[in-house]
Coordinates of C-alpha atoms and ligand atoms in Angstrom, one line a residue:
X260 CA 156.1 276.6 156.1
X261 CA 157.1 273.8 153.8
X262 CA 158.7 273.2 150.5
X263 CA 157.5 273.9 146.9
X264 CA 159.6 271.7 144.6
X265 CA 159.1 273.2 141.1
X266 CA 159.3 271.5 137.7
X267 CA 160.8 268.1 138.5
X268 CA 159.7 265.2 136.3
X269 CA 157.9 262.9 138.8
X270 CA 158.2 259.2 138.1
X271 CA 155.0 257.5 139.1
X272 CA 155.6 253.7 139.6
X273 CA 151.8 253.0 139.7
X274 CA 151.0 254.6 136.3
X275 CA 154.3 254.4 134.5
X276 CA 154.0 258.1 133.8
X277 CA 156.8 260.7 134.2
X278 CA 155.4 264.2 134.0
X279 CA 156.9 267.6 135.0
X280 CA 155.2 268.5 138.3
X281 CA 155.1 270.9 141.2
X282 CA 155.2 269.2 144.5
X283 CA 154.1 270.9 147.7
X284 CA 155.3 269.6 151.1
X285 CA 153.7 270.9 154.3
X286 CA 154.7 269.5 157.6
X287 CA 155.5 265.8 157.1
X288 CA 153.2 265.1 154.2
X289 CA 152.7 265.9 150.5
X290 CA 150.0 268.6 150.5
X291 CA 149.6 268.9 146.7
X292 CA 150.9 267.5 143.5
X293 CA 150.1 269.2 140.2
X294 CA 151.4 269.7 136.7
X295 CA 154.4 272.0 136.6
X296 CA 153.6 275.7 136.8
X297 CA 150.2 275.3 138.4
X298 CA 150.9 275.6 142.2
X299 CA 151.3 279.2 143.4
X300 CA 151.5 279.6 147.1
X301 CA 153.3 281.9 149.4
X302 CA 155.4 281.3 152.4
X303 CA 157.1 278.1 151.3
X304 CA 160.7 277.6 150.5
X305 CA 160.9 277.3 146.7
X306 CA 163.2 274.7 145.3
X307 CA 163.7 274.9 141.5
X308 CA 164.0 271.4 140.2
X309 CA 164.0 271.8 136.5
X310 CA 165.9 269.0 134.9
X311 CA 165.7 266.8 138.0
X312 CA 163.7 263.6 138.4
X313 CA 161.6 263.1 141.5
X314 CA 161.1 259.6 142.8
X315 CA 159.1 258.2 145.7
X316 CA 161.6 257.7 148.6
X317 CA 163.5 254.5 147.8
X318 CA 163.0 251.4 149.9
X319 CA 165.7 248.8 150.5
X320 CA 164.5 245.6 152.1
X321 CA 167.9 244.1 152.7
X322 CA 170.5 246.0 154.6
X323 CA 172.8 245.2 157.5
X324 CA 173.0 248.1 160.0
X325 CA 175.2 246.1 162.5
X326 CA 173.7 247.6 165.6
X327 CA 173.5 246.3 168.3
X328 CA 176.9 244.7 168.6
X329 CA 179.0 245.6 165.6
X330 CA 179.1 249.4 165.7
X331 CA 182.7 249.4 164.5
X332 CA 181.3 248.3 161.1
X333 CA 178.2 250.5 161.0
X334 CA 175.7 252.1 163.3
X335 CA 172.0 252.8 162.9
X336 CA 173.0 256.5 162.7
X337 CA 175.7 256.0 160.0
X338 CA 173.7 253.4 158.1
X339 CA 170.6 255.6 157.9
X340 CA 172.7 258.6 156.9
X341 CA 174.1 256.5 154.1
X342 CA 170.6 255.5 153.2
X343 CA 169.5 259.1 152.9
X344 CA 172.6 259.9 150.8
X345 CA 171.6 257.0 148.5
X346 CA 168.0 258.3 148.1
X347 CA 166.4 255.7 150.5
X348 CA 163.8 256.7 153.1
X349 CA 162.9 253.2 154.4
X350 CA 165.1 250.2 154.9
X351 CA 164.6 246.7 156.4
X352 CA 167.6 245.6 158.5
X353 CA 168.7 242.0 158.9
X354 CA 168.9 240.3 162.3
X355 CA 172.5 239.1 162.4
X356 CA 173.4 241.6 165.1
X357 CA 174.8 240.9 168.6
X358 CA 172.6 240.1 170.4
X359 CA 170.7 238.7 167.4
X360 CA 167.4 240.4 166.7
X361 CA 165.4 237.5 168.1
X362 CA 163.5 239.3 170.9
X363 CA 161.0 242.1 171.0
X364 CA 163.6 244.2 173.0
X365 CA 166.1 244.2 170.2
X366 CA 163.4 245.0 167.6
X367 CA 162.3 247.9 169.8
X368 CA 165.8 249.1 170.3
X369 CA 166.4 249.3 166.6
X370 CA 163.3 251.2 165.7
X371 CA 163.7 253.6 168.6
X372 CA 167.4 254.3 167.7
X373 CA 166.4 255.0 164.1
X374 CA 163.6 257.4 165.2
X375 CA 166.0 259.2 167.5
X376 CA 168.4 259.9 164.6
X377 CA 165.6 260.6 162.0
X378 CA 167.3 260.0 158.7
X379 CA 165.1 257.1 157.5
X380 CA 162.6 254.6 158.8
X381 CA 164.1 251.3 159.8
X382 CA 161.9 248.2 159.8
X383 CA 163.6 245.3 161.6
X384 CA 163.5 241.9 160.1
X385 CA 163.5 239.5 163.1
X386 CA 165.4 236.2 163.3
X387 CA 163.5 233.1 162.4
X388 CA 165.5 231.0 164.9
X389 CA 167.1 232.0 168.2
X390 CA 170.7 233.1 167.7
X391 CA 170.3 232.2 164.0
X392 CA 171.3 228.8 165.1
X393 CA 168.6 226.9 163.2
X394 CA 167.5 225.1 166.3
X395 CA 164.4 226.7 167.8
X396 CA 161.9 229.1 166.2
X397 CA 161.5 232.6 167.7
X398 CA 158.2 234.0 169.0
X399 CA 156.8 235.3 165.7
X400 CA 153.7 236.9 167.2
X401 CA 155.7 238.8 169.8
X402 CA 158.2 240.0 167.3
X403 CA 155.5 241.2 164.9
X404 CA 153.9 243.1 167.8
X405 CA 157.2 244.8 168.6
X406 CA 157.5 246.0 165.0
X407 CA 159.2 243.3 162.9
X408 CA 158.1 243.2 159.3
X409 CA 159.5 239.8 158.2
X410 CA 161.5 236.9 159.5
X411 CA 164.9 235.7 158.2
X412 CA 168.1 234.0 159.3
X413 CA 170.0 236.0 156.7
X414 CA 173.7 235.3 156.7
X415 CA 172.8 231.6 157.1
X416 CA 170.4 229.2 155.5
X417 CA 167.9 227.3 157.6
X418 CA 169.2 223.8 157.1
X419 CA 166.2 221.9 158.4
X420 CA 163.3 221.6 155.9
X421 CA 161.0 220.5 158.7
X422 CA 161.8 223.7 160.7
X423 CA 161.4 225.8 157.5
X424 CA 158.0 224.3 156.9
X425 CA 156.9 225.1 160.4
X426 CA 158.3 228.7 160.1
X427 CA 156.3 229.2 156.9
X428 CA 153.1 228.0 158.6
X429 CA 153.7 230.4 161.5
X430 CA 154.6 233.4 159.2
X431 CA 151.5 232.8 157.2
X432 CA 149.4 233.0 160.4
X433 CA 151.1 236.4 161.1
X434 CA 150.6 237.5 157.5
X435 CA 154.3 238.2 157.0
X436 CA 157.0 237.0 154.6
X437 CA 160.0 234.9 155.3
X438 CA 163.1 236.3 153.6
X439 CA 165.3 233.4 152.6
X440 CA 169.1 233.4 152.6
X441 CA 169.4 230.2 150.5
X442 CA 172.5 228.3 151.4
X443 CA 172.8 224.5 152.0
X444 CA 175.9 224.4 154.2
X445 CA 176.7 220.8 153.2
X446 CA 177.3 222.2 149.7
X447 CA 178.8 225.6 150.5
X448 CA 181.0 224.9 153.5
X449 CA 184.5 226.2 153.2
X450 CA 183.9 228.2 150.0
X451 CA 184.8 231.8 149.4
X452 CA 184.0 232.6 145.8
X453 CA 181.8 231.2 143.1
X454 CA 182.8 227.6 142.3
X455 CA 184.0 228.4 138.8
X456 CA 187.0 229.2 136.6
X457 CA 188.3 232.1 138.8
X458 CA 188.2 230.2 142.1
X459 CA 189.9 227.3 140.4
X460 CA 192.6 229.5 138.9
X461 CA 193.3 231.0 142.4
X462 CA 193.0 227.6 144.1
X463 CA 190.4 228.9 146.4
X464 CA 187.5 226.6 147.5
X465 CA 184.2 227.5 145.7
X466 CA 180.5 227.9 146.5
X467 CA 178.5 226.0 143.9
X468 CA 175.3 227.3 142.5
X469 CA 173.5 224.1 143.8
X470 CA 174.2 225.3 147.4
X471 CA 171.8 228.2 146.7
X472 CA 169.3 226.7 144.2
X473 CA 168.6 223.4 146.1
X474 CA 167.3 225.5 149.1
X475 CA 165.4 227.9 146.8
X476 CA 163.7 224.9 145.1
X477 CA 163.0 223.4 148.5
X478 CA 161.5 226.6 149.9
X479 CA 159.3 227.1 146.8
X480 CA 157.8 223.6 147.4
X481 CA 157.3 224.4 151.1
X482 CA 155.7 227.8 150.3
X483 CA 153.3 225.9 148.0
X484 CA 152.5 223.4 150.6
X485 CA 151.8 226.0 153.3
X486 CA 150.4 228.9 151.3
X487 CA 153.0 231.2 152.8
X488 CA 154.8 234.1 151.2
X489 CA 158.4 233.3 150.7
X490 CA 160.8 236.0 149.5
X491 CA 164.2 234.9 148.1
X492 CA 167.1 237.2 149.0
X493 CA 170.0 238.2 146.7
X494 CA 169.3 235.6 144.0
X495 CA 172.4 234.8 141.9
X496 CA 172.4 231.6 139.8
X497 CA 170.7 231.0 136.5
X498 CA 169.1 227.8 137.9
X499 CA 167.6 229.7 140.8
X500 CA 166.0 232.3 138.4
X501 CA 164.5 229.4 136.5
X502 CA 163.1 227.8 139.7
X503 CA 161.5 231.0 140.8
X504 CA 160.1 231.7 137.3
X505 CA 158.5 228.2 137.4
X506 CA 157.2 228.6 141.0
X507 CA 155.5 231.9 140.0
X508 CA 154.0 230.2 136.9
X509 CA 152.5 227.6 139.2
X510 CA 151.0 230.3 141.4
X511 CA 153.3 229.9 144.4
X512 CA 153.6 233.0 146.6
X513 CA 157.3 233.4 145.8
X514 CA 158.9 236.8 145.3
X515 CA 162.6 237.7 144.9
X516 CA 165.2 240.4 145.1
X517 CA 168.3 240.9 143.0
X518 CA 171.3 243.0 144.0
X519 CA 173.0 245.6 141.7
X520 CA 176.2 243.5 142.1
X521 CA 174.7 240.3 140.9
X522 CA 173.2 242.2 137.9
X523 CA 176.4 244.0 137.0
X524 CA 179.4 241.9 138.1
X525 CA 180.8 238.4 137.7
X526 CA 183.4 236.1 139.3
X527 CA 186.1 237.8 137.3
X528 CA 186.0 240.8 139.7
X529 CA 187.9 238.8 142.3
X530 CA 191.0 238.7 140.0
X531 CA 191.5 242.4 140.2
X532 CA 189.5 243.5 143.3
X533 CA 190.4 240.6 145.7
X534 CA 188.3 240.5 148.9
X535 CA 186.5 243.7 147.8
X536 CA 184.6 241.4 145.5
X537 CA 183.9 238.7 148.2
X538 CA 180.2 238.4 148.9
X539 CA 177.7 235.7 149.8
X540 CA 176.1 234.5 147.6
X541 CA 179.2 235.1 145.4
X542 CA 179.5 237.0 142.1
X543 CA 178.9 234.2 139.7
X544 CA 179.5 233.3 136.0
X545 CA 178.6 235.5 133.1
X546 CA 175.7 233.1 132.2
X547 CA 174.3 233.6 135.7
X548 CA 174.6 237.3 135.5
X549 CA 172.8 237.3 132.1
X550 CA 170.0 235.2 133.7
X551 CA 169.6 237.6 136.6
X552 CA 169.2 240.5 134.1
X553 CA 166.6 238.6 132.1
X554 CA 164.8 237.6 135.3
X555 CA 164.9 241.2 136.5
X556 CA 163.5 242.5 133.2
X557 CA 160.7 239.9 133.0
X558 CA 159.7 240.4 136.6
X559 CA 160.8 237.0 137.9
X560 CA 163.1 238.9 140.2
X561 CA 160.7 241.5 141.5
X562 CA 162.8 244.1 143.2
X563 CA 166.3 245.5 143.7
X564 CA 167.8 245.3 147.2
X565 CA 171.4 246.1 148.0
X566 CA 172.5 243.6 150.7
X567 CA 174.4 246.6 152.1
X568 CA 176.9 244.7 154.3
X569 CA 179.5 247.0 155.7
X570 CA 182.7 245.8 157.3
X571 CA 185.8 247.7 158.5
X572 CA 188.4 248.6 156.0
X573 CA 190.9 246.5 157.9
X574 CA 188.7 243.4 157.7
X575 CA 188.2 243.9 153.9
X576 CA 191.9 244.4 153.4
X577 CA 192.6 240.8 154.3
X578 CA 193.2 238.0 151.7
X579 CA 190.1 236.5 150.0
X580 CA 189.9 233.4 152.4
X581 CA 190.4 235.6 155.5
X582 CA 188.1 238.5 154.7
X583 CA 184.4 238.5 155.6
X584 CA 181.7 238.3 153.0
X585 CA 179.9 241.5 151.9
X586 CA 180.4 245.1 151.0
X587 CA 178.8 248.5 151.2
X588 CA 176.0 249.3 148.7
X589 CA 173.3 251.7 149.6
X590 CA 174.9 254.9 148.5
X591 CA 175.5 253.8 144.9
X592 CA 172.5 251.6 144.2
X593 CA 170.5 254.2 142.4
X594 CA 173.2 255.5 140.1
X595 CA 174.3 251.9 139.4
X596 CA 170.7 251.0 138.4
X597 CA 170.1 254.3 136.6
X598 CA 173.2 254.0 134.5
X599 CA 172.8 250.3 133.6
X600 CA 169.1 250.1 133.1
X601 CA 167.5 253.5 132.5
X602 CA 170.3 255.3 130.6
X603 CA 170.7 252.3 128.4
X604 CA 167.0 252.2 127.6
X605 CA 166.2 248.8 129.2
X606 CA 163.8 250.2 131.8
X607 CA 161.8 253.5 132.2
X608 CA 162.6 255.6 135.3
X609 CA 159.0 255.0 136.5
X610 CA 159.6 251.2 136.3
X611 CA 162.9 251.6 138.2
X612 CA 160.9 253.5 140.8
X613 CA 158.5 250.5 141.0
X614 CA 161.4 248.1 141.5
X615 CA 163.1 250.3 144.1
X616 CA 160.2 251.7 146.0
X617 CA 156.6 250.8 145.2
X618 CA 157.0 247.0 144.9
X619 CA 159.3 246.6 147.9
X620 CA 156.6 248.4 149.9
X621 CA 154.0 246.1 148.7
X622 CA 156.0 242.9 149.2
X623 CA 156.9 243.8 152.8
X624 CA 153.6 245.5 153.8
X625 CA 155.3 248.9 154.2
X626 CA 153.8 252.3 153.8
X627 CA 154.7 254.6 150.9
X628 CA 156.3 253.7 147.6
X629 CA 154.4 256.4 145.7
X630 CA 153.9 260.2 145.8
X631 CA 150.4 261.5 146.4
X632 CA 148.7 264.1 148.5
X633 CA 148.3 263.0 152.1
X634 CA 151.2 260.5 152.0
X635 CA 154.3 260.9 154.1
X636 CA 156.6 263.3 152.2
X637 CA 159.4 260.8 151.3
X638 CA 161.0 261.9 148.1
X639 CA 164.3 261.5 146.2
X640 CA 165.5 264.0 143.6
X641 CA 167.9 262.5 141.1
X642 CA 170.0 264.5 138.6
X643 CA 170.1 262.5 135.4
X644 CA 172.9 264.7 134.0
X645 CA 175.3 264.2 136.9
X646 CA 178.3 262.0 136.0
X647 CA 180.6 261.2 138.9
X648 CA 183.0 258.4 140.0
X649 CA 182.3 256.2 142.9
X650 CA 184.5 257.5 145.8
X651 CA 184.2 255.2 148.8
X652 CA 186.1 257.5 151.0
X653 CA 183.3 260.0 150.8
X654 CA 180.6 257.4 151.9
X655 CA 178.6 258.2 155.0
X656 CA 178.7 254.5 155.7
X657 CA 181.5 253.3 157.9
X658 CA 182.0 250.5 155.3
X659 CA 184.3 251.9 152.6
X660 CA 184.7 248.8 150.4
X661 CA 182.9 248.2 147.1
X662 CA 184.0 246.5 143.9
X663 CA 182.5 249.5 142.1
X664 CA 185.1 251.9 143.4
X665 CA 186.2 254.3 140.7
X666 CA 183.4 253.4 138.3
X667 CA 181.9 256.4 136.5
X668 CA 178.1 256.5 137.0
X669 CA 175.3 258.7 135.8
X670 CA 172.1 259.7 137.7
X671 CA 173.0 260.5 141.3
X672 CA 170.6 261.3 144.1
X673 CA 171.0 265.0 144.9
X674 CA 168.3 265.6 147.6
X675 CA 166.3 263.3 149.9
X676 CA 163.2 264.4 151.8
X677 CA 162.2 262.2 154.7
X678 CA 158.9 262.9 156.4
X679 CA 159.0 266.4 155.0
X680 CA 162.5 267.2 156.1
X681 CA 165.5 267.6 153.8
X682 CA 167.8 264.9 155.2
X683 CA 170.3 264.9 152.3
X684 CA 171.0 267.8 150.0
X685 CA 173.7 268.5 147.4
X686 CA 171.9 271.1 145.3
X687 CA 170.1 273.6 147.4
X688 CA 172.3 274.3 150.4
X689 CA 175.4 272.6 148.9
X690 CA 175.9 270.7 152.1
X691 CA 174.5 268.4 154.7
X692 CA 171.4 269.4 156.5
Ligands
DOR997 O1 177.9 238.9 151.9 C1 177.2 238.8 152.8 N1 177.3 239.6 153.9 N2 176.2 237.9 152.8 C2 175.4 237.6 153.8 O2 174.5 236.8 153.7 C3 175.7 238.3 155.1 C4 176.3 239.6 155.0 C5 176.9 240.1 156.2 O3 176.2 240.1 157.2 O4 178.0 240.6 156.2
ZN998 ZN1 172.1 236.9 152.9

């Protein structure tokens, strides 16, 4: 017993091809992939997928699942259900939990909890320093052994260059990337929005682009000195895109992610959306946004990650200075990217699959990212004709705030298979599985 998905156009990130295919799932793996109309088997549930696009299960390397410690904002159960609804089958979660993910016990708790619920694979990213305090490095070897896939102090920048260099040396020994939240606190402290026209007009202290780019430039130099793989999180300023481009040109092992919000929004959002548009790093100037798009299209910014950062509706209802940074993102990332980049003709659907599945897997050493016989059956079906408004109240995530609320988007995920099971489904059973 399994599934025969008939006639979907399968976007292959490795070849760039998108052909109409039949996809056979048996147990938890893909049993056979062949051109549409060529698989004829009995005993499987047949799902007609004419007109739909099949993608390898999406992978988001930057989410906040909030457990342990902040389950009023999100839980591993709700966050992975949200991932499934967004077409994601693997996510990497950031360590700013309570307790911080700085011990093997917390790493194991997270992976165990995710397995228990079974909506998506969760790969913990462990803290680089105990308590995210920037004072003492964690035990990289033990954290790797427990299942961590990278190290990061996300939410805070590591202020000491000396400690960062040591961390890069150790991460290189473990063959793992360091994911950098670039923020020099001597430049960003007290800021709430991009240090630009909007913050000035609202008389709210700003976060200048240099707060981000000085640390990105520093860490590129340190990656060059150590030979380590440094991965830049949620890149936002034009100057940072330029620094990463130059680092790559010089052969440094630097990779980068960009969020849908930094690709699609600017500081102006705060004027109408208030704290719903408050995020760190902040939504920046139009020139920065344009540079992110250019960097994304030319590959300087390798992949898309959401920085899904749920908070309670009450927290996000506060004024800009009083509300926390961050908003929910994982349930709308695919239609945002499909509408802005694929529908507009800037990227092929196979290239988008590369940036949201295959490349993230490669950068973080994860399985999957492509569809082939023998692989874990992680698959997302997208309906390119579905046009729908973003309705945060219907999110599975406990975080209901997004500056994209009400935006009309095309190309929604309609079914997600995770390890051969239909974990999200809006077309075949018209409900949740
Ligand atoms: O906006 C953000 N929210 N940026 C971060 O770096 C942390 C995150 C959070 O944990 O809420
Ligand atoms: Zn961050």
